[in-house]
Amino acid sequence: QVAVAVVEELKLQISATQRSGLQEPETKNAEAFLAYQKGRELLSSRKFAEAAVELRRAYQLDPDYTRAWTTLAQTEWNPLINGGNTNRLQDVWKRLSLEADRFRSLRPDDPSLTALRFWIAFVYERDWAKARQIFWGFQGSHKPDPYLLQGIFFYYCFVEGHLDIAFMINEQARALADDDVIFQIDGAHMLAFFGRTRDAVQAIQAIPPERIQLEDFSHVYLDAGDLEAAKENVTRVLPQRPTAWAQCNLAIIHSRLGETNQARQVLQDLERQAASGMHIPYGFIAGSYGALGDFDTAQRWLRKGLSEGHGDWSMGRLRSAYNLKLFGKFPWYWEIIDEMKFPPLQMDHPYFALEQEMRYKRGAGGELISTTSTNEPPKTLAVLPFEKIGAGSVDDDFNEGLTIDLI
């Protein structure tokens, strides 16, 4: 009640979700809660260092405030996966994995901790089955958590290719955390990653401009054919947030503009950074080389990511529409997909037929020509209605929609 009184006294504008958090808080320390809210907003704006200060303060004020600690963890791994010190990236994931196991023994039902464990299994361990088990093991008996839903949203997008289900989950997460713009940002990126460019541009336009000053949406404008907007976006973001991902996008823009030398200069700089110990996202730089037509170097980076890239976010996104279109004609690409143990794409996925042909050697009628894949697609699928075991009606539409989409 103290936090509610402070908010009302200061006449702060907060959303319904934030007010609910004040009335049913995960901490009884009002100062810790307000520090967390400030840190979360800074994190959504990609101001990682500033967010870390507030979140660390929230956790210090209340060491039992697990969500403050797990969100603080996000300020450590999130900046590094898009470019940072390679050794530090691995060290951060290892440490967070150990600490998450320790916290789990103390708070096994904590939703934010479950979300962090999901991300560790998904990005660091690349254990798709474990990630799925963590999600459904929690989701089946607990109130939905938006940040755990955010994780399974990415999983369904990139691992299983259930695009409609993924975006339905994203909508539910947004409804549960209407104050957090990160779900709108992620949704816009994902729409573009899977070829829904017009929807992605509209999604960006719906986000308050002041909240996305440090967000690189250049790949969206690239896909839309607006090279001028793409270049303006990335050159504005780079000086304030110089990530390797943005540099990779800049190289692609130079390539599309016919500025081959400038593109190669950007990539040579990234190669130098990698040689000095910096983490360059393997999938992103491979995509930049692919845009230049240098598929041998693209393959080298992807194979490097296969062997070294645990904790690298870009390797989990290998089956984006961009990569499938760029690399889908090469057998070596499907060999890497197979070694990553990605399950088959769904039948309604735009690149389902391509995968059937290239990965499983199946013709248009589904007949088996030959296959060396170790991940043979399942022959049949049975779907039964999902049972609602939670209280209330919040999951009714989700359960029904998920069942229908699977069918």
mmCIF file of C-alpha atoms in Angstrom:
data_model
loop_
_atom_site.group_PDB
_atom_site.id
_atom_site.type_symbol
_atom_site.label_atom_id
_atom_site.label_comp_id
_atom_site.label_asym_id
_atom_site.label_seq_id
_atom_site.Cartn_x
_atom_site.Cartn_y
_atom_site.Cartn_z
ATOM 1 C CA GLN A 1 0.000 0.000 0.000
ATOM 2 C CA VAL A 2 2.966 2.307 0.531
ATOM 3 C CA ALA A 3 3.938 1.988 -3.148
ATOM 4 C CA VAL A 4 0.356 2.757 -4.219
ATOM 5 C CA ALA A 5 0.371 5.848 -2.005
ATOM 6 C CA VAL A 6 3.709 7.016 -3.435
ATOM 7 C CA VAL A 7 2.467 6.617 -7.006
ATOM 8 C CA GLU A 8 -0.728 8.522 -6.267
ATOM 9 C CA GLU A 9 1.112 11.250 -4.340
ATOM 10 C CA LEU A 10 3.560 11.800 -7.204
ATOM 11 C CA LYS A 11 0.695 11.548 -9.738
ATOM 12 C CA LEU A 12 2.679 8.990 -11.765
ATOM 13 C CA GLN A 13 1.000 7.600 -14.887
ATOM 14 C CA ILE A 14 1.088 3.805 -14.652
ATOM 15 C CA SER A 15 -0.680 1.038 -16.535
ATOM 16 C CA ALA A 16 -3.257 -1.383 -15.195
ATOM 17 C CA THR A 17 -0.601 -4.110 -15.103
ATOM 18 C CA GLN A 18 1.748 -1.967 -13.043
ATOM 19 C CA ARG A 19 -1.053 -1.048 -10.631
ATOM 20 C CA SER A 20 -1.902 -4.745 -10.276
ATOM 21 C CA GLY A 21 1.735 -5.341 -9.411
ATOM 22 C CA LEU A 22 1.506 -2.709 -6.703
ATOM 23 C CA GLN A 23 -1.580 -4.316 -5.204
ATOM 24 C CA GLU A 24 -0.291 -7.909 -5.487
ATOM 25 C CA PRO A 25 3.470 -7.343 -5.273
ATOM 26 C CA GLU A 26 6.267 -9.918 -5.445
ATOM 27 C CA THR A 27 8.055 -7.769 -2.863
ATOM 28 C CA LYS A 28 6.806 -5.970 0.214
ATOM 29 C CA ASN A 29 9.526 -3.351 -0.127
ATOM 30 C CA ALA A 30 7.937 -0.384 -1.917
ATOM 31 C CA GLU A 31 11.301 1.191 -2.766
ATOM 32 C CA ALA A 32 12.514 -2.087 -4.272
ATOM 33 C CA PHE A 33 9.354 -2.387 -6.351
ATOM 34 C CA LEU A 34 9.660 1.126 -7.762
ATOM 35 C CA ALA A 35 13.351 0.542 -8.555
ATOM 36 C CA TYR A 36 12.376 -2.648 -10.393
ATOM 37 C CA GLN A 37 9.718 -0.859 -12.442
ATOM 38 C CA LYS A 38 12.211 1.834 -13.435
ATOM 39 C CA GLY A 39 14.801 -0.794 -14.331
ATOM 40 C CA ARG A 40 12.307 -2.750 -16.413
ATOM 41 C CA GLU A 41 11.381 0.364 -18.403
ATOM 42 C CA LEU A 42 15.061 1.160 -19.047
ATOM 43 C CA LEU A 43 15.630 -2.431 -20.151
ATOM 44 C CA SER A 44 12.764 -2.189 -22.634
ATOM 45 C CA SER A 45 14.485 0.887 -24.086
ATOM 46 C CA ARG A 46 17.746 -1.128 -24.410
ATOM 47 C CA LYS A 47 19.514 1.039 -21.838
ATOM 48 C CA PHE A 48 21.159 -1.977 -20.247
ATOM 49 C CA ALA A 49 23.744 -0.282 -18.013
ATOM 50 C CA GLU A 50 21.199 2.120 -16.522
ATOM 51 C CA ALA A 51 18.667 -0.682 -16.097
ATOM 52 C CA ALA A 52 21.253 -2.797 -14.266
ATOM 53 C CA VAL A 53 21.806 -0.026 -11.693
ATOM 54 C CA GLU A 54 18.106 0.116 -10.797
ATOM 55 C CA LEU A 55 17.581 -3.639 -10.834
ATOM 56 C CA ARG A 56 20.656 -4.278 -8.699
ATOM 57 C CA ARG A 57 19.356 -1.702 -6.246
ATOM 58 C CA ALA A 58 15.959 -3.425 -6.146
ATOM 59 C CA TYR A 59 17.564 -6.787 -5.436
ATOM 60 C CA GLN A 60 19.843 -5.321 -2.756
ATOM 61 C CA LEU A 61 16.844 -3.731 -1.049
ATOM 62 C CA ASP A 62 15.040 -7.086 -1.042
ATOM 63 C CA PRO A 63 17.229 -10.204 -1.587
ATOM 64 C CA ASP A 64 14.029 -12.289 -1.823
ATOM 65 C CA TYR A 65 12.834 -10.296 -4.849
ATOM 66 C CA THR A 66 13.604 -13.007 -7.394
ATOM 67 C CA ARG A 67 12.158 -11.191 -10.403
ATOM 68 C CA ALA A 68 14.529 -8.296 -9.773
ATOM 69 C CA TRP A 69 17.470 -10.731 -9.838
ATOM 70 C CA THR A 70 16.297 -12.571 -12.977
ATOM 71 C CA THR A 71 15.694 -9.298 -14.800
ATOM 72 C CA LEU A 72 19.131 -8.097 -13.689
ATOM 73 C CA ALA A 73 20.494 -11.306 -15.242
ATOM 74 C CA GLN A 74 18.865 -10.269 -18.512
ATOM 75 C CA THR A 75 20.898 -7.038 -18.528
ATOM 76 C CA GLU A 76 24.010 -9.236 -18.463
ATOM 77 C CA TRP A 77 23.329 -11.761 -21.225
ATOM 78 C CA ASN A 78 21.087 -9.731 -23.523
ATOM 79 C CA PRO A 79 23.707 -7.149 -24.621
ATOM 80 C CA LEU A 80 26.385 -9.826 -25.088
ATOM 81 C CA ILE A 81 24.425 -12.088 -27.443
ATOM 82 C CA ASN A 82 24.350 -9.321 -30.060
ATOM 83 C CA GLY A 83 28.078 -8.632 -29.731
ATOM 84 C CA GLY A 84 30.433 -8.553 -26.770
ATOM 85 C CA ASN A 85 33.363 -10.310 -25.159
ATOM 86 C CA THR A 86 33.172 -14.009 -26.092
ATOM 87 C CA ASN A 87 34.679 -15.289 -22.858
ATOM 88 C CA ARG A 88 32.410 -13.077 -20.790
ATOM 89 C CA LEU A 89 29.351 -14.322 -22.674
ATOM 90 C CA GLN A 90 30.194 -17.935 -21.853
ATOM 91 C CA ASP A 91 31.079 -17.051 -18.244
ATOM 92 C CA VAL A 92 27.787 -15.203 -17.762
ATOM 93 C CA TRP A 93 25.729 -18.147 -19.044
ATOM 94 C CA LYS A 94 27.648 -20.655 -16.890
ATOM 95 C CA ARG A 95 27.259 -18.521 -13.776
ATOM 96 C CA LEU A 96 23.564 -17.853 -14.377
ATOM 97 C CA SER A 97 22.963 -21.559 -14.952
ATOM 98 C CA LEU A 98 24.524 -22.428 -11.595
ATOM 99 C CA GLU A 99 22.758 -19.618 -9.744
ATOM 100 C CA ALA A 100 19.402 -20.493 -11.323
ATOM 101 C CA ASP A 101 19.753 -24.074 -10.060
ATOM 102 C CA ARG A 102 20.563 -22.764 -6.584
ATOM 103 C CA PHE A 103 17.572 -20.395 -6.573
ATOM 104 C CA ARG A 104 15.323 -23.154 -7.876
ATOM 105 C CA SER A 105 15.914 -25.219 -4.737
ATOM 106 C CA LEU A 106 14.705 -22.239 -2.700
ATOM 107 C CA ARG A 107 11.875 -21.027 -4.961
ATOM 108 C CA PRO A 108 10.775 -23.852 -7.276
ATOM 109 C CA ASP A 109 7.493 -22.154 -8.221
ATOM 110 C CA ASP A 110 8.857 -18.712 -9.031
ATOM 111 C CA PRO A 111 7.707 -17.726 -12.564
ATOM 112 C CA SER A 112 10.580 -15.365 -13.340
ATOM 113 C CA LEU A 113 13.119 -17.996 -12.320
ATOM 114 C CA THR A 114 11.355 -20.543 -14.515
ATOM 115 C CA ALA A 115 11.599 -18.069 -17.410
ATOM 116 C CA LEU A 116 15.350 -17.680 -16.866
ATOM 117 C CA ARG A 117 15.815 -21.461 -16.736
ATOM 118 C CA PHE A 118 13.896 -21.679 -20.005
ATOM 119 C CA TRP A 119 16.250 -19.176 -21.676
ATOM 120 C CA ILE A 120 19.295 -21.041 -20.377
ATOM 121 C CA ALA A 121 18.017 -24.322 -21.858
ATOM 122 C CA PHE A 122 16.961 -22.616 -25.098
ATOM 123 C CA VAL A 123 19.927 -20.353 -25.897
ATOM 124 C CA TYR A 124 22.853 -21.692 -23.882
ATOM 125 C CA GLU A 125 22.239 -25.430 -23.743
ATOM 126 C CA ARG A 126 20.323 -25.689 -27.042
ATOM 127 C CA ASP A 127 18.237 -28.407 -25.439
ATOM 128 C CA TRP A 128 14.893 -27.973 -27.185
ATOM 129 C CA ALA A 129 13.206 -30.802 -25.257
ATOM 130 C CA LYS A 130 14.346 -29.417 -21.897
ATOM 131 C CA ALA A 131 13.168 -25.906 -22.782
ATOM 132 C CA ARG A 132 9.759 -27.235 -23.792
ATOM 133 C CA GLN A 133 9.545 -29.341 -20.633
ATOM 134 C CA ILE A 134 10.389 -26.345 -18.411
ATOM 135 C CA PHE A 135 7.651 -24.283 -20.029
ATOM 136 C CA TRP A 136 4.854 -26.853 -19.990
ATOM 137 C CA GLY A 137 5.867 -28.195 -16.584
ATOM 138 C CA PHE A 138 5.232 -24.752 -15.123
ATOM 139 C CA GLN A 139 2.510 -23.407 -17.400
ATOM 140 C CA GLY A 140 0.241 -26.388 -16.844
ATOM 141 C CA SER A 141 -0.246 -25.663 -13.138
ATOM 142 C CA HIS A 142 0.457 -21.960 -12.645
ATOM 143 C CA LYS A 143 -0.902 -18.593 -13.639
ATOM 144 C CA PRO A 144 0.524 -17.519 -17.043
ATOM 145 C CA ASP A 145 3.655 -15.371 -16.764
ATOM 146 C CA PRO A 146 4.309 -12.903 -19.620
ATOM 147 C CA TYR A 147 8.085 -13.285 -19.608
ATOM 148 C CA LEU A 148 7.890 -17.074 -19.735
ATOM 149 C CA LEU A 149 5.371 -16.742 -22.563
ATOM 150 C CA GLN A 150 7.884 -14.499 -24.332
ATOM 151 C CA GLY A 151 10.393 -17.346 -24.273
ATOM 152 C CA ILE A 152 8.035 -19.957 -25.703
ATOM 153 C CA PHE A 153 7.025 -17.382 -28.335
ATOM 154 C CA PHE A 154 10.596 -17.427 -29.668
ATOM 155 C CA TYR A 155 10.711 -21.209 -29.342
ATOM 156 C CA TYR A 156 7.612 -21.726 -31.478
ATOM 157 C CA CYS A 157 8.850 -19.179 -34.027
ATOM 158 C CA PHE A 158 12.325 -20.568 -34.600
ATOM 159 C CA VAL A 159 12.456 -24.145 -33.351
ATOM 160 C CA GLU A 160 9.112 -25.637 -34.314
ATOM 161 C CA GLY A 161 7.913 -23.110 -36.878
ATOM 162 C CA HIS A 162 4.400 -22.782 -35.388
ATOM 163 C CA LEU A 163 4.090 -19.161 -36.495
ATOM 164 C CA ASP A 164 0.381 -18.640 -35.838
ATOM 165 C CA ILE A 165 0.642 -20.172 -32.376
ATOM 166 C CA ALA A 166 3.741 -18.096 -31.666
ATOM 167 C CA PHE A 167 2.040 -14.800 -32.458
ATOM 168 C CA MET A 168 -1.043 -15.790 -30.499
ATOM 169 C CA ILE A 169 1.219 -16.386 -27.495
ATOM 170 C CA ASN A 170 2.874 -13.007 -28.068
ATOM 171 C CA GLU A 171 -0.533 -11.347 -27.954
ATOM 172 C CA GLN A 172 -1.327 -13.058 -24.654
ATOM 173 C CA ALA A 173 2.012 -11.943 -23.201
ATOM 174 C CA ARG A 174 1.317 -8.365 -24.307
ATOM 175 C CA ALA A 175 -2.117 -8.478 -22.661
ATOM 176 C CA LEU A 176 -0.567 -9.671 -19.395
ATOM 177 C CA ALA A 177 2.149 -6.978 -19.454
ATOM 178 C CA ASP A 178 0.533 -4.085 -21.272
ATOM 179 C CA ASP A 179 3.071 -1.658 -19.810
ATOM 180 C CA ASP A 180 6.124 -3.396 -21.304
ATOM 181 C CA VAL A 181 6.908 -2.291 -24.845
ATOM 182 C CA ILE A 182 9.401 -5.148 -25.285
ATOM 183 C CA PHE A 183 6.625 -7.469 -26.466
ATOM 184 C CA GLN A 184 5.679 -5.037 -29.221
ATOM 185 C CA ILE A 185 9.344 -4.705 -30.216
ATOM 186 C CA ASP A 186 9.884 -8.464 -30.307
ATOM 187 C CA GLY A 187 6.659 -8.961 -32.234
ATOM 188 C CA ALA A 188 7.760 -6.483 -34.919
ATOM 189 C CA HIS A 189 11.133 -8.212 -35.305
ATOM 190 C CA MET A 190 9.529 -11.641 -35.558
ATOM 191 C CA LEU A 191 7.004 -10.549 -38.169
ATOM 192 C CA ALA A 192 9.899 -9.425 -40.365
ATOM 193 C CA PHE A 193 11.991 -12.524 -39.664
ATOM 194 C CA PHE A 194 9.178 -14.597 -41.138
ATOM 195 C CA GLY A 195 8.436 -12.492 -44.174
ATOM 196 C CA ARG A 196 5.424 -10.529 -42.878
ATOM 197 C CA THR A 197 7.131 -7.230 -43.645
ATOM 198 C CA ARG A 198 4.081 -5.012 -44.050
ATOM 199 C CA ASP A 199 2.724 -6.147 -40.686
ATOM 200 C CA ALA A 200 6.164 -5.538 -39.148
ATOM 201 C CA VAL A 201 6.302 -1.943 -40.398
ATOM 202 C CA GLN A 202 2.813 -1.300 -39.035
ATOM 203 C CA ALA A 203 3.832 -2.805 -35.699
ATOM 204 C CA ILE A 204 6.831 -0.449 -35.502
ATOM 205 C CA GLN A 205 4.636 2.551 -36.296
ATOM 206 C CA ALA A 206 2.363 1.605 -33.377
ATOM 207 C CA ILE A 207 5.218 1.835 -30.848
ATOM 208 C CA PRO A 208 5.883 5.254 -29.236
ATOM 209 C CA PRO A 209 8.989 6.598 -31.070
ATOM 210 C CA GLU A 210 10.694 7.696 -27.851
ATOM 211 C CA ARG A 211 10.695 4.067 -26.656
ATOM 212 C CA ILE A 212 12.629 2.711 -29.637
ATOM 213 C CA GLN A 213 15.386 5.258 -30.173
ATOM 214 C CA LEU A 214 18.043 2.571 -29.615
ATOM 215 C CA GLU A 215 16.281 -0.229 -31.495
ATOM 216 C CA ASP A 216 17.727 -1.427 -34.796
ATOM 217 C CA PHE A 217 14.805 -2.151 -37.104
ATOM 218 C CA SER A 218 16.922 -1.730 -40.239
ATOM 219 C CA HIS A 219 16.353 -5.345 -41.315
ATOM 220 C CA VAL A 220 12.594 -4.622 -41.387
ATOM 221 C CA TYR A 221 13.043 -1.644 -43.702
ATOM 222 C CA LEU A 222 15.475 -3.702 -45.798
ATOM 223 C CA ASP A 223 12.846 -6.369 -46.335
ATOM 224 C CA ALA A 224 10.327 -3.645 -47.179
ATOM 225 C CA GLY A 225 12.701 -2.341 -49.864
ATOM 226 C CA ASP A 226 13.178 1.022 -48.127
ATOM 227 C CA LEU A 227 16.983 1.183 -48.170
ATOM 228 C CA GLU A 228 17.017 4.864 -47.208
ATOM 229 C CA ALA A 229 15.003 4.231 -44.024
ATOM 230 C CA ALA A 230 17.129 1.168 -43.246
ATOM 231 C CA LYS A 231 20.377 3.111 -43.531
ATOM 232 C CA GLU A 232 19.017 6.044 -41.500
ATOM 233 C CA ASN A 233 17.888 3.688 -38.734
ATOM 234 C CA VAL A 234 21.128 1.744 -38.380
ATOM 235 C CA THR A 235 23.452 4.755 -38.671
ATOM 236 C CA ARG A 236 21.412 6.549 -35.981
ATOM 237 C CA VAL A 237 21.488 3.573 -33.596
ATOM 238 C CA LEU A 238 25.115 2.458 -34.090
ATOM 239 C CA PRO A 239 26.896 5.386 -32.339
ATOM 240 C CA GLN A 240 24.755 4.893 -29.209
ATOM 241 C CA ARG A 241 24.426 1.105 -29.330
ATOM 242 C CA PRO A 242 27.308 -0.301 -31.400
ATOM 243 C CA THR A 243 26.270 -3.941 -31.574
ATOM 244 C CA ALA A 244 27.710 -6.475 -33.988
ATOM 245 C CA TRP A 245 24.157 -7.219 -35.136
ATOM 246 C CA ALA A 246 23.695 -3.601 -36.264
ATOM 247 C CA GLN A 247 27.061 -3.728 -38.051
ATOM 248 C CA CYS A 248 25.984 -6.892 -39.840
ATOM 249 C CA ASN A 249 22.802 -5.133 -40.940
ATOM 250 C CA LEU A 250 24.866 -2.169 -42.155
ATOM 251 C CA ALA A 251 26.981 -4.529 -44.269
ATOM 252 C CA ILE A 252 23.820 -5.936 -45.886
ATOM 253 C CA ILE A 253 22.556 -2.415 -46.587
ATOM 254 C CA HIS A 254 25.852 -1.491 -48.277
ATOM 255 C CA SER A 255 25.592 -4.686 -50.304
ATOM 256 C CA ARG A 256 22.026 -3.928 -51.438
ATOM 257 C CA LEU A 257 23.088 -0.418 -52.412
ATOM 258 C CA GLY A 258 25.902 -1.836 -54.549
ATOM 259 C CA GLU A 259 28.525 -0.495 -52.128
ATOM 260 C CA THR A 260 30.498 -3.725 -52.057
ATOM 261 C CA ASN A 261 33.757 -2.230 -50.787
ATOM 262 C CA GLN A 262 32.025 -0.537 -47.852
ATOM 263 C CA ALA A 263 30.247 -3.800 -47.007
ATOM 264 C CA ARG A 264 33.517 -5.710 -47.003
ATOM 265 C CA GLN A 265 35.155 -3.043 -44.838
ATOM 266 C CA VAL A 266 32.426 -3.487 -42.213
ATOM 267 C CA LEU A 267 32.867 -7.268 -42.307
ATOM 268 C CA GLN A 268 36.668 -7.026 -42.136
ATOM 269 C CA ASP A 269 36.276 -4.881 -39.017
ATOM 270 C CA LEU A 270 34.001 -7.534 -37.502
ATOM 271 C CA GLU A 271 36.569 -10.217 -38.360
ATOM 272 C CA ARG A 272 39.223 -8.177 -36.528
ATOM 273 C CA GLN A 273 36.936 -7.824 -33.531
ATOM 274 C CA ALA A 274 36.372 -11.590 -33.516
ATOM 275 C CA ALA A 275 40.145 -12.220 -33.665
ATOM 276 C CA SER A 276 40.579 -9.978 -30.602
ATOM 277 C CA GLY A 277 38.094 -12.013 -28.557
ATOM 278 C CA MET A 278 34.809 -10.224 -29.246
ATOM 279 C CA HIS A 279 31.640 -12.237 -29.788
ATOM 280 C CA ILE A 280 30.270 -11.744 -33.285
ATOM 281 C CA PRO A 281 26.871 -13.448 -33.710
ATOM 282 C CA TYR A 282 27.601 -16.312 -36.078
ATOM 283 C CA GLY A 283 24.250 -16.378 -37.839
ATOM 284 C CA PHE A 284 24.170 -12.623 -38.409
ATOM 285 C CA ILE A 285 27.629 -12.295 -39.930
ATOM 286 C CA ALA A 286 26.940 -15.383 -42.048
ATOM 287 C CA GLY A 287 23.848 -13.621 -43.382
ATOM 288 C CA SER A 288 25.933 -10.557 -44.238
ATOM 289 C CA TYR A 289 28.438 -12.634 -46.196
ATOM 290 C CA GLY A 290 25.544 -14.393 -47.896
ATOM 291 C CA ALA A 291 24.181 -11.036 -49.051
ATOM 292 C CA LEU A 292 27.546 -10.457 -50.759
ATOM 293 C CA GLY A 293 27.374 -13.870 -52.401
ATOM 294 C CA ASP A 294 30.292 -15.175 -50.341
ATOM 295 C CA PHE A 295 28.681 -18.446 -49.306
ATOM 296 C CA ASP A 296 31.944 -20.189 -48.435
ATOM 297 C CA THR A 297 32.661 -17.661 -45.694
ATOM 298 C CA ALA A 298 29.021 -17.765 -44.614
ATOM 299 C CA GLN A 299 29.307 -21.539 -44.224
ATOM 300 C CA ARG A 300 32.552 -21.142 -42.246
ATOM 301 C CA TRP A 301 30.846 -18.842 -39.743
ATOM 302 C CA LEU A 302 27.811 -21.104 -39.350
ATOM 303 C CA ARG A 303 29.976 -24.169 -38.759
ATOM 304 C CA LYS A 304 31.979 -22.135 -36.255
ATOM 305 C CA GLY A 305 28.723 -21.269 -34.505
ATOM 306 C CA LEU A 306 27.718 -24.920 -34.525
ATOM 307 C CA SER A 307 30.823 -25.904 -32.573
ATOM 308 C CA GLU A 308 31.414 -22.790 -30.457
ATOM 309 C CA GLY A 309 28.153 -20.904 -30.315
ATOM 310 C CA HIS A 310 26.393 -22.134 -27.190
ATOM 311 C CA GLY A 311 24.809 -19.029 -25.732
ATOM 312 C CA ASP A 312 24.732 -17.323 -29.128
ATOM 313 C CA TRP A 313 21.211 -16.178 -29.931
ATOM 314 C CA SER A 314 21.672 -16.025 -33.710
ATOM 315 C CA MET A 315 22.228 -19.795 -34.041
ATOM 316 C CA GLY A 316 18.732 -20.404 -32.714
ATOM 317 C CA ARG A 317 17.365 -18.238 -35.531
ATOM 318 C CA LEU A 318 18.856 -20.230 -38.403
ATOM 319 C CA ARG A 319 15.442 -20.960 -39.881
ATOM 320 C CA SER A 320 14.298 -17.370 -40.274
ATOM 321 C CA ALA A 321 12.734 -16.552 -43.651
ATOM 322 C CA TYR A 322 15.876 -14.591 -44.581
ATOM 323 C CA ASN A 323 18.205 -17.529 -43.919
ATOM 324 C CA LEU A 324 15.918 -20.084 -45.541
ATOM 325 C CA LYS A 325 15.697 -17.967 -48.682
ATOM 326 C CA LEU A 326 19.428 -17.209 -48.706
ATOM 327 C CA PHE A 327 20.883 -20.601 -47.781
ATOM 328 C CA GLY A 328 18.053 -23.050 -48.411
ATOM 329 C CA LYS A 329 19.453 -24.244 -51.745
ATOM 330 C CA PHE A 330 22.714 -25.451 -50.165
ATOM 331 C CA PRO A 331 22.956 -29.000 -48.741
ATOM 332 C CA TRP A 332 25.528 -27.825 -46.155
ATOM 333 C CA TYR A 333 22.908 -25.490 -44.632
ATOM 334 C CA TRP A 334 20.568 -28.423 -44.024
ATOM 335 C CA GLU A 335 23.423 -30.451 -42.583
ATOM 336 C CA ILE A 336 23.893 -27.709 -39.970
ATOM 337 C CA ILE A 337 20.144 -27.576 -39.317
ATOM 338 C CA ASP A 338 20.222 -31.332 -38.790
ATOM 339 C CA GLU A 339 23.219 -31.183 -36.448
ATOM 340 C CA MET A 340 21.418 -28.538 -34.404
ATOM 341 C CA LYS A 341 18.600 -31.121 -34.094
ATOM 342 C CA PHE A 342 15.850 -28.759 -35.199
ATOM 343 C CA PRO A 343 12.518 -30.594 -35.524
ATOM 344 C CA PRO A 344 10.737 -30.531 -38.898
ATOM 345 C CA LEU A 345 8.952 -27.357 -39.961
ATOM 346 C CA GLN A 346 5.160 -27.452 -39.790
ATOM 347 C CA MET A 347 3.129 -28.153 -42.926
ATOM 348 C CA ASP A 348 1.718 -24.619 -43.040
ATOM 349 C CA HIS A 349 5.190 -23.042 -42.818
ATOM 350 C CA PRO A 350 6.132 -21.115 -46.017
ATOM 351 C CA TYR A 351 9.338 -23.153 -46.374
ATOM 352 C CA PHE A 352 7.920 -26.566 -45.472
ATOM 353 C CA ALA A 353 8.222 -27.897 -49.050
ATOM 354 C CA LEU A 354 11.807 -26.673 -49.357
ATOM 355 C CA GLU A 355 12.828 -28.468 -46.166
ATOM 356 C CA GLN A 356 11.081 -31.645 -47.251
ATOM 357 C CA GLU A 357 13.010 -31.596 -50.506
ATOM 358 C CA MET A 358 16.438 -30.517 -49.250
ATOM 359 C CA ARG A 359 16.579 -32.060 -45.785
ATOM 360 C CA TYR A 360 14.432 -35.159 -46.121
ATOM 361 C CA LYS A 361 14.694 -35.713 -49.896
ATOM 362 C CA ARG A 362 10.939 -35.908 -50.299
ATOM 363 C CA GLY A 363 9.143 -35.016 -53.503
ATOM 364 C CA ALA A 364 6.066 -32.860 -53.966
ATOM 365 C CA GLY A 365 3.811 -35.823 -53.190
ATOM 366 C CA GLY A 366 5.650 -36.641 -49.997
ATOM 367 C CA GLU A 367 7.337 -39.734 -51.430
ATOM 368 C CA LEU A 368 10.753 -40.595 -49.978
ATOM 369 C CA ILE A 369 13.555 -40.246 -52.509
ATOM 370 C CA SER A 370 16.465 -40.749 -50.096
ATOM 371 C CA THR A 371 17.519 -39.271 -46.795
ATOM 372 C CA THR A 372 20.519 -38.997 -44.539
ATOM 373 C CA SER A 373 18.730 -36.888 -41.943
ATOM 374 C CA THR A 374 18.895 -38.028 -38.343
ATOM 375 C CA ASN A 375 15.710 -36.082 -37.574
ATOM 376 C CA GLU A 376 13.162 -37.895 -39.711
ATOM 377 C CA PRO A 377 9.783 -36.096 -39.638
ATOM 378 C CA PRO A 378 6.960 -37.801 -37.760
ATOM 379 C CA LYS A 379 4.482 -39.772 -39.860
ATOM 380 C CA THR A 380 1.299 -38.896 -37.964
ATOM 381 C CA LEU A 381 -0.016 -36.380 -35.459
ATOM 382 C CA ALA A 382 -2.998 -36.703 -33.140
ATOM 383 C CA VAL A 383 -4.367 -33.633 -31.342
ATOM 384 C CA LEU A 384 -6.733 -33.810 -28.392
ATOM 385 C CA PRO A 385 -8.363 -30.798 -26.725
ATOM 386 C CA PHE A 386 -6.201 -29.175 -24.074
ATOM 387 C CA GLU A 387 -7.477 -29.558 -20.530
ATOM 388 C CA LYS A 388 -7.837 -26.330 -18.558
ATOM 389 C CA ILE A 389 -6.520 -27.004 -15.075
ATOM 390 C CA GLY A 390 -5.934 -23.431 -13.947
ATOM 391 C CA ALA A 391 -8.425 -21.333 -12.020
ATOM 392 C CA GLY A 392 -10.595 -18.735 -13.716
ATOM 393 C CA SER A 393 -11.215 -18.142 -17.421
ATOM 394 C CA VAL A 394 -7.958 -16.435 -18.393
ATOM 395 C CA ASP A 395 -6.735 -19.504 -20.328
ATOM 396 C CA ASP A 396 -9.984 -20.519 -22.058
ATOM 397 C CA ASP A 397 -9.333 -18.764 -25.372
ATOM 398 C CA PHE A 398 -5.647 -19.732 -25.315
ATOM 399 C CA ASN A 399 -6.406 -23.447 -24.796
ATOM 400 C CA GLU A 400 -9.086 -23.527 -27.484
ATOM 401 C CA GLY A 401 -6.988 -21.563 -29.971
ATOM 402 C CA LEU A 402 -3.910 -23.693 -29.394
ATOM 403 C CA THR A 403 -5.913 -26.866 -30.006
ATOM 404 C CA ILE A 404 -7.471 -25.503 -33.199
ATOM 405 C CA ASP A 405 -4.131 -24.275 -34.552
ATOM 406 C CA LEU A 406 -2.470 -27.634 -33.921
ATOM 407 C CA ILE A 407 -5.243 -29.388 -35.799
#
